[in-house]
Tab-separated table of C-alpha atoms and ligand atoms in Angstrom:
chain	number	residue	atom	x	y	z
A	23	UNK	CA	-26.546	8.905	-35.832
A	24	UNK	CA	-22.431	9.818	-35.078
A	25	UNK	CA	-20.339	7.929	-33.312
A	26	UNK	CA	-19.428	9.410	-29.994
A	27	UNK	CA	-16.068	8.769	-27.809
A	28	UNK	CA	-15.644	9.989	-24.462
A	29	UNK	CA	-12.463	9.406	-22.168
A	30	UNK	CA	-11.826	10.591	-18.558
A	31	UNK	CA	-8.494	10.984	-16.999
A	32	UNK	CA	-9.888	10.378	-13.274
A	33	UNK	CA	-11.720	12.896	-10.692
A	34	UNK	CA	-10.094	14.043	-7.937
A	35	UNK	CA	-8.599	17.840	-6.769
A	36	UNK	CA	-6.099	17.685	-9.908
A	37	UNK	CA	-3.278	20.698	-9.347
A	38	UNK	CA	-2.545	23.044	-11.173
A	39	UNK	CA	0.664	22.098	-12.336
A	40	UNK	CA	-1.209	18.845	-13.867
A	41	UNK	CA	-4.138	20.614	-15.394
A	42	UNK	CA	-2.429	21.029	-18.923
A	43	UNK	CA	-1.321	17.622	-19.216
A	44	UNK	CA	-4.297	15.764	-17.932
A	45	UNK	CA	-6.259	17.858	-20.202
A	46	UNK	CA	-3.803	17.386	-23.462
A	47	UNK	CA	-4.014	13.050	-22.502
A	48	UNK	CA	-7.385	12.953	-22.352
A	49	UNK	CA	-7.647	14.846	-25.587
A	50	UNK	CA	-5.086	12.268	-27.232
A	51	UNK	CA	-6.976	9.193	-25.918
A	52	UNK	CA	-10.040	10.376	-27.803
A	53	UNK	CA	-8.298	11.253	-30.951
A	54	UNK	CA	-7.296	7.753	-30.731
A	55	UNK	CA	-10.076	6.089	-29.777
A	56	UNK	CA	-12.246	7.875	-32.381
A	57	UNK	CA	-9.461	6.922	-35.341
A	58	UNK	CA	-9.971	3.233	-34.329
A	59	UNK	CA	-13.310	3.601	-34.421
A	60	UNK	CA	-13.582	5.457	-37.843
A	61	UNK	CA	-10.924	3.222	-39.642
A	62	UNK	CA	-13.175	0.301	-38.778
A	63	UNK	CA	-12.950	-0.863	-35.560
A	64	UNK	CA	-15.216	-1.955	-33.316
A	65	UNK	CA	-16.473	-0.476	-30.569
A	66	UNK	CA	-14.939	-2.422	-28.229
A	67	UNK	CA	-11.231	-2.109	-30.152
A	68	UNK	CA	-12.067	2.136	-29.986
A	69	UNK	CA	-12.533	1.840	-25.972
A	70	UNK	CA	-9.732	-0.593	-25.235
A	71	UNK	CA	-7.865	1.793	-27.439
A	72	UNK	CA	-8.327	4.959	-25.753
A	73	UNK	CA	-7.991	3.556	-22.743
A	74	UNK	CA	-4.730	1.528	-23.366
A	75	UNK	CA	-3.519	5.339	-24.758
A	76	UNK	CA	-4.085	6.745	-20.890
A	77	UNK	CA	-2.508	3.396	-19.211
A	78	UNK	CA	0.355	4.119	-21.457
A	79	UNK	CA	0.448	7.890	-20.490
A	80	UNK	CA	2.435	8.150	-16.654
A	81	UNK	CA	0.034	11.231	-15.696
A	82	UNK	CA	-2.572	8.667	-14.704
A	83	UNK	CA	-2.875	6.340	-12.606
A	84	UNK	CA	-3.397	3.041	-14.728
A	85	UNK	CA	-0.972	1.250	-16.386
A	86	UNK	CA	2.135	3.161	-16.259
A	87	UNK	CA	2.116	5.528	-13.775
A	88	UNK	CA	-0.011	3.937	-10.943
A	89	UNK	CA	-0.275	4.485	-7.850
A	90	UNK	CA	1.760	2.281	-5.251
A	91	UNK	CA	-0.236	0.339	-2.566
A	92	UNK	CA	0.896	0.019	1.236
A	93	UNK	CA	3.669	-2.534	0.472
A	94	UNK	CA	5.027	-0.448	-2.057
A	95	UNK	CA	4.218	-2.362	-5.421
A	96	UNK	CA	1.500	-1.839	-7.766
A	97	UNK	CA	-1.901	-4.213	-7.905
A	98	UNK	CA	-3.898	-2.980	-11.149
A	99	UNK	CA	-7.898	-3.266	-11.819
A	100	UNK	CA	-9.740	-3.146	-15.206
A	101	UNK	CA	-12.877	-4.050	-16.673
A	102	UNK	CA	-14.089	-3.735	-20.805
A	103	UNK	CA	-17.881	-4.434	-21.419
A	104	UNK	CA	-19.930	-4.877	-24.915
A	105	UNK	CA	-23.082	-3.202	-24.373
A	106	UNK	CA	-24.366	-5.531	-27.099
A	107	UNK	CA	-24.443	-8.746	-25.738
A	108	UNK	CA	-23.776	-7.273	-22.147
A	109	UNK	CA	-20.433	-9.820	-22.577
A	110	UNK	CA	-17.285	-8.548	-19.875
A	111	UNK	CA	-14.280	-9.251	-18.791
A	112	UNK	CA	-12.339	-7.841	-15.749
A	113	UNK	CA	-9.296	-8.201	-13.670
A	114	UNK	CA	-8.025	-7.161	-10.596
A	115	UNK	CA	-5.297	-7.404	-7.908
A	116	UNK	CA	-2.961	-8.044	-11.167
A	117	UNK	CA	0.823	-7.169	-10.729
A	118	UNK	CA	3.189	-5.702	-13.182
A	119	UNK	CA	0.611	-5.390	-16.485
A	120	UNK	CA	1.078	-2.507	-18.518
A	121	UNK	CA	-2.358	-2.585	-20.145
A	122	UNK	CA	-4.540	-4.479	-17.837
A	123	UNK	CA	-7.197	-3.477	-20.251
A	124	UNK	CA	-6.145	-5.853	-22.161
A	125	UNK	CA	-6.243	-8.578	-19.865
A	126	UNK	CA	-9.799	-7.557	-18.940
A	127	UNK	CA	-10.575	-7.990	-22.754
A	128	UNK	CA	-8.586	-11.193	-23.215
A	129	UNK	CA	-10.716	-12.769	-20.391
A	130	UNK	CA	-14.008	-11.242	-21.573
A	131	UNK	CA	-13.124	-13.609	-24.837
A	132	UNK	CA	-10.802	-16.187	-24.803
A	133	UNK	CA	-12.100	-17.994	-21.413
A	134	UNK	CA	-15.260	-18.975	-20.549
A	135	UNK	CA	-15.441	-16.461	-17.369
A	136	UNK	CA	-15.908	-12.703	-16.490
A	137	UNK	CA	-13.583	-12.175	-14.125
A	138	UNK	CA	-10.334	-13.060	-12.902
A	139	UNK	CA	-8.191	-11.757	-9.822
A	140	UNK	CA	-4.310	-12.212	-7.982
A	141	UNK	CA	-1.914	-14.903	-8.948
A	142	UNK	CA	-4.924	-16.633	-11.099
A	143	UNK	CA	-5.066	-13.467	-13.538
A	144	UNK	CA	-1.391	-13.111	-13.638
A	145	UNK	CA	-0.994	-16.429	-14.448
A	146	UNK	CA	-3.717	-16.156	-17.465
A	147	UNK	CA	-1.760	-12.881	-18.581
A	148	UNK	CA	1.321	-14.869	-18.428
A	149	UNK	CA	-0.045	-18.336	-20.524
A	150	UNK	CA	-1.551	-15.615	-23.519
A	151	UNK	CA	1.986	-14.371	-24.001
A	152	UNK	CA	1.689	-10.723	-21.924
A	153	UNK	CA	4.734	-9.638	-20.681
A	154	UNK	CA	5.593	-8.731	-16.833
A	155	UNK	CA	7.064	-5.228	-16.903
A	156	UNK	CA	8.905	-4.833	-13.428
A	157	UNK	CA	7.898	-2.027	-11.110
A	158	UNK	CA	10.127	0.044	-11.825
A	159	UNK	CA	8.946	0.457	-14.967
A	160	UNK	CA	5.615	1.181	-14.435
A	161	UNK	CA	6.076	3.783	-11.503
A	162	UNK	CA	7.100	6.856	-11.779
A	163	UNK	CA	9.693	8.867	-9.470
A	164	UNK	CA	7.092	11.240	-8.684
A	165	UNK	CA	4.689	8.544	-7.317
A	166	UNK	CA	7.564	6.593	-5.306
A	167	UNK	CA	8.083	9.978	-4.030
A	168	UNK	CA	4.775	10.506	-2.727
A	169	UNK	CA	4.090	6.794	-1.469
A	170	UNK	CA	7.250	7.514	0.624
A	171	UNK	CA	6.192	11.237	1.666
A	172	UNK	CA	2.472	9.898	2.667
A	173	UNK	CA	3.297	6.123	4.131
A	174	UNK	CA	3.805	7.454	8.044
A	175	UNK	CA	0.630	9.240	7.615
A	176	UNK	CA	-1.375	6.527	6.507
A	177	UNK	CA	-4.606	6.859	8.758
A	178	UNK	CA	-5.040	10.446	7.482
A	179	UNK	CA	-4.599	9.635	3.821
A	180	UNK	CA	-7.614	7.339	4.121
A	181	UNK	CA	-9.554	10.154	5.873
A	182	UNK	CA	-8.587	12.904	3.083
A	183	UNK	CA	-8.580	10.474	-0.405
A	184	UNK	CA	-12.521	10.812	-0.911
A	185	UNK	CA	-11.574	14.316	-2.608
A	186	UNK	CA	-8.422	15.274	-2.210
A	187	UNK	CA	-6.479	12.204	-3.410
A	188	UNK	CA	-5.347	11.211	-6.653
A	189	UNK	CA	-7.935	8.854	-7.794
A	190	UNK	CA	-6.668	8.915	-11.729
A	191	UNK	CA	-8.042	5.964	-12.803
A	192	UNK	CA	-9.465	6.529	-16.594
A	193	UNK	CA	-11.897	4.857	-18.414
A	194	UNK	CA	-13.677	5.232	-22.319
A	195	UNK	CA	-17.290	5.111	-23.155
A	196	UNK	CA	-18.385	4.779	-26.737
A	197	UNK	CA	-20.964	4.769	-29.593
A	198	UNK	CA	-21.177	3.455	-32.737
A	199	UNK	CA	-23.510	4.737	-35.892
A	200	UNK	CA	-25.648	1.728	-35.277
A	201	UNK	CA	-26.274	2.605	-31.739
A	202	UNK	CA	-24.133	-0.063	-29.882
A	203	UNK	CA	-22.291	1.196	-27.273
A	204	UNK	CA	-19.230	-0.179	-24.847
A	205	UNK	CA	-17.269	0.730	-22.132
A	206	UNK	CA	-13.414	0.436	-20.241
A	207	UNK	CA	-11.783	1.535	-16.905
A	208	UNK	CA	-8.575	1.105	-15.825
A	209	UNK	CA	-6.439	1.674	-12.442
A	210	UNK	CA	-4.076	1.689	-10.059
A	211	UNK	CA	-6.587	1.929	-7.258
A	212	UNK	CA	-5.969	3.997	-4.287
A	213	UNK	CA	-2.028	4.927	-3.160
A	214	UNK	CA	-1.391	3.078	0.015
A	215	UNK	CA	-4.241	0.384	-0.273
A	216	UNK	CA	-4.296	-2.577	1.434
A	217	UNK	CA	-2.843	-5.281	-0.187
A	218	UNK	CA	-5.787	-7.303	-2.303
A	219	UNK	CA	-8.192	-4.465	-1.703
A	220	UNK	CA	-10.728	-4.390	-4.575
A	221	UNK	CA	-12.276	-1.115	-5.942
A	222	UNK	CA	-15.043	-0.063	-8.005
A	223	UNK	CA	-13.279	-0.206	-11.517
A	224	UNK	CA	-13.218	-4.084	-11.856
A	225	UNK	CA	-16.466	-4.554	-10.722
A	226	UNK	CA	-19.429	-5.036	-13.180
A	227	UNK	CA	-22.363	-2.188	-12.313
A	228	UNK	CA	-20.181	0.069	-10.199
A	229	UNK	CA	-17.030	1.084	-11.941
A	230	UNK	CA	-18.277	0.753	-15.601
A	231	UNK	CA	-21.488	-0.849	-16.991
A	232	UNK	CA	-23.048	-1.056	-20.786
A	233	UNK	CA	-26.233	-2.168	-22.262
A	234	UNK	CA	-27.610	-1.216	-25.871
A	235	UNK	CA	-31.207	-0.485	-23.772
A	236	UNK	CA	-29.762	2.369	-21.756
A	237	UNK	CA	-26.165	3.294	-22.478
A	238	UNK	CA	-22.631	2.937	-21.478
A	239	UNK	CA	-20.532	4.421	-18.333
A	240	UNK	CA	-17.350	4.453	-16.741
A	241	UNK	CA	-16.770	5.802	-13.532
A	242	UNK	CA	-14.135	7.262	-11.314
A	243	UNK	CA	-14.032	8.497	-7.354
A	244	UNK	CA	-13.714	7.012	-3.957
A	245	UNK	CA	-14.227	3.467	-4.898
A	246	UNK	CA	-15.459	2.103	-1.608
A	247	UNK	CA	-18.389	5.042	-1.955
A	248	UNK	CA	-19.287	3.662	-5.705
A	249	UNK	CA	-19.453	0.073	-4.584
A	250	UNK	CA	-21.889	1.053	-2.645
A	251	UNK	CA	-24.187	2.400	-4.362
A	252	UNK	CA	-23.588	0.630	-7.517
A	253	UNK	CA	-22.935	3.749	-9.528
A	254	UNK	CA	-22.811	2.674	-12.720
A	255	UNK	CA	-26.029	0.948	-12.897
A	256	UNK	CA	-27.351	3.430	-10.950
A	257	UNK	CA	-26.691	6.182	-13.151
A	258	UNK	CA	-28.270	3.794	-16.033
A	259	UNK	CA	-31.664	2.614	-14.377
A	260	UNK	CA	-31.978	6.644	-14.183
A	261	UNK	CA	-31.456	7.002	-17.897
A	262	UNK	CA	-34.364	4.176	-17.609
A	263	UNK	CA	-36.849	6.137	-16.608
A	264	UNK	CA	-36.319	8.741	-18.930
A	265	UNK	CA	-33.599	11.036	-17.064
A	266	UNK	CA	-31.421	12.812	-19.492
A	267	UNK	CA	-27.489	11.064	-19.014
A	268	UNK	CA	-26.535	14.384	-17.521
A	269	UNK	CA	-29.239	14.445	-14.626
A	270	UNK	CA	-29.088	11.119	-14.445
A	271	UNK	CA	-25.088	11.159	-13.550
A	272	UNK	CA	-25.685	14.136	-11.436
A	273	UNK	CA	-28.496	12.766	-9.849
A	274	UNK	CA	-26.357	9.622	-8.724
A	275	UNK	CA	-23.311	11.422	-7.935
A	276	UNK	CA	-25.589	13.581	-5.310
A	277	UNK	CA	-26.604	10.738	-4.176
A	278	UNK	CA	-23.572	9.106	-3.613
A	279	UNK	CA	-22.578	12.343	-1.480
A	280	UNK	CA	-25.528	12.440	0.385
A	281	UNK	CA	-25.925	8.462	1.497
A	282	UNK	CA	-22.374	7.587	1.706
A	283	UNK	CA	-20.677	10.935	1.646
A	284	UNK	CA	-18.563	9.869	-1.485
A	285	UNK	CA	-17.120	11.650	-4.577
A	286	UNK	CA	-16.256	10.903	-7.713
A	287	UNK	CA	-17.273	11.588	-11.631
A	288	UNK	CA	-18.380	9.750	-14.364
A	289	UNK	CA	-18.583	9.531	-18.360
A	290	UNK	CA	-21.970	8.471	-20.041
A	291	UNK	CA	-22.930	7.739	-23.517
A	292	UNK	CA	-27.126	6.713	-24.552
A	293	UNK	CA	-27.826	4.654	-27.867
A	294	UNK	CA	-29.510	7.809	-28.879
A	295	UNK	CA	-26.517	9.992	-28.813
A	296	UNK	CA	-26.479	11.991	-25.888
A	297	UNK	CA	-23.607	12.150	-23.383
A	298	UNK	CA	-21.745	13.661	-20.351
A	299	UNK	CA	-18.807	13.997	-18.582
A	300	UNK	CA	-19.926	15.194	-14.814
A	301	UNK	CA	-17.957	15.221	-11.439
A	302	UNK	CA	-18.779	16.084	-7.378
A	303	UNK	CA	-14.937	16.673	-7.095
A	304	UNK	CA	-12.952	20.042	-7.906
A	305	UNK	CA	-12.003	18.745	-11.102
A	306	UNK	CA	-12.023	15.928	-13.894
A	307	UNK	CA	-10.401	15.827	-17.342
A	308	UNK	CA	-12.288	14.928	-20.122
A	309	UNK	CA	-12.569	14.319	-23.606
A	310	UNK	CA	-15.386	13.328	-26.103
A	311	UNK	CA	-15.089	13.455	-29.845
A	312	UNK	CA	-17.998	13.360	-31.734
A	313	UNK	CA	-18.457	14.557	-35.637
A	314	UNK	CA	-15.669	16.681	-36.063
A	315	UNK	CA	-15.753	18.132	-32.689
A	316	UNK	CA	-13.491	17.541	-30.029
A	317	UNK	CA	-14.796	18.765	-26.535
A	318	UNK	CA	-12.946	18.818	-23.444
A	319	UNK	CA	-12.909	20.579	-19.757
A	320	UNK	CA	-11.266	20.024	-16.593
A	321	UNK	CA	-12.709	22.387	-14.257
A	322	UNK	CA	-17.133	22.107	-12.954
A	323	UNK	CA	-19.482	23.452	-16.109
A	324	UNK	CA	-15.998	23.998	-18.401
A	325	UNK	CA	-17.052	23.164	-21.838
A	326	UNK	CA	-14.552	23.888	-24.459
A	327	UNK	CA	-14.023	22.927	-28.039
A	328	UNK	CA	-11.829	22.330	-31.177
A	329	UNK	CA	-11.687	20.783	-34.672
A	330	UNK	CA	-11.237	17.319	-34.605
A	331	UNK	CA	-7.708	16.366	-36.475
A	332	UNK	CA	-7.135	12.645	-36.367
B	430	LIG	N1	-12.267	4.348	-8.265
B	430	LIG	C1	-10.870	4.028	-8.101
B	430	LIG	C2	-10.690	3.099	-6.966
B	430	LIG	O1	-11.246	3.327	-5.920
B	430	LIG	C3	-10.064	5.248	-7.825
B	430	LIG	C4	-10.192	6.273	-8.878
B	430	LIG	O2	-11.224	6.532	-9.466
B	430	LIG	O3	-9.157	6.880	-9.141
B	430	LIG	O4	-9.933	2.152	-7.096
């Protein structure tokens, strides 16, 4: 069997003018994440990877480049899990992390929890050696911009983010020749959130999930819509009962409209091979490399594909 990668730069009504770079970071984050993988890695060093590669990139929302919350700082969420021993780690509410990925991972193994939030993660992050990067650092001019275009208009933000806001968070989903499969999400959260609101991407079942039974997924969208209907697992206890991962993601992504009137998108991956990259909002950028293929599309049913060159 090949090894698959898959990356997602968020889902949300990307413009135009943000289309070509979304599309050429996803496409970087897989190269990436597939070189790990191929010179040896694990599976869990390919997804941390790739998704340390889209932190790192400002045109997301994770890492550097995230979004600012009502107070005007930045309050980060990740999660990594090892679909082989169903082992996690997560973080959230953390302040001035570059690669909260990382975090997530260093709690999934080096304490004897899953998940770690506020001052308490920041503090772990701080006793492993991690560095604080100031604000400043992490947020862009464009995004301060925004915050301070959008802040008197706060109530009708909230109304309009479940498809028109940017809800870049990014996550990785991966396979290995063996059939072992793992997954990562990372994010700023939603601009002008309350201060110690929680969103999908931290939380185990809703903003990523993997098992070796079923597969691996990370997930994107209005987060308060995916905690509810636990879209990760959701999209997996489909694959269960013998729904291909693209009907199964499309079938829970309906369903998330029609119940709680949410959007979003998501990336799957099955221990037999298959995967997808499927969205209810006007766009999502994507990336999977698999063989020496790398496929990518932004826009609903866009398919495209070049040679992979690591
Ligand atoms: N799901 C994220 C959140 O609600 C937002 C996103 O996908 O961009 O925090």
């Amino acid at each position: 069997m090949s090894a698959v990668l898959v990356v997602h730069g968020g889902a949300w009504a990307i413009p135009d003018e943000l289309a070509p770079v979304s599309v050429q970071g996803v496409k970087a984050a897989a190269r990436h994440g597939s070189s790990v993988l191929r010179s040896g890695g694990s599976l869990v060093d390919a997804v941390e990877a790739a998704v340390r590669a889209l932190e790192d990139n400002t045109v997301f929302n994770a890492g550097h480049g995230a979004t600012l919350k009502i107070d005007g700082e930045v309050q980060l969420d990740a999660i990594i899990v090892d679909g082989k021993t169903l082992a996690f780690g997560s973080v959230s509410c953390v302040k001035n992390i570059a690669n909260p990925v990382s975090l997530a991972r260093a709690v999934m193994e080096k304490t004897s929890h899953v998940m770690l939030t506020g001052r308490g993660a920041d503090k772990f992050a701080e006793s492993i050696g991690i560095a604080m990067v100031p604000t400043d650092k992490l947020v862009t001019e464009c995004e301060r911009k925004e915050w301070e275009k959008h802040k008197k208009y706060i109530a009708a933000v909230n109304e309009e983010f479940n498809t028109q806001w940017a809800h870049d968070t990014v996550g990785a989903v991966a396979l290995d020749s063996a059939g072992n499969v793992a997954c990562a999400t990372s994010t700023g959260g939603t601009r002008h959130k309350m201060v110690g609101r929680v969103g999908d991407s931290p939380v185990i079942g809703c903003g990523a999930y993997a098992d070796n039974i079923s597969g691996a997924v990370s997930c994107t969208g209005h987060g308060e819509s995916i905690l509810k209907v636990t879209l990760a697992r959701l999209i997996l206890s489909h694959v269960e009962q013998g729904k291909s991962v693209e009907d199964a993601s499309q079938l829970s992504l309906q369903h998330m409209g029609d119940r709680v009137q949410g959007a979003g998108g998501a990336i799957v991956v099955s221990p037999s091979g298959q995967w997808a990259a499927t969205f209810t909002t006007k766009r999502m950028a994507w990336a999977a490399a698999e063989d020496d293929v790398l496929w990518f599309g932004i826009d609903p049913k866009e398919k495209l594909k070049e040679k992979l060159s690591l």
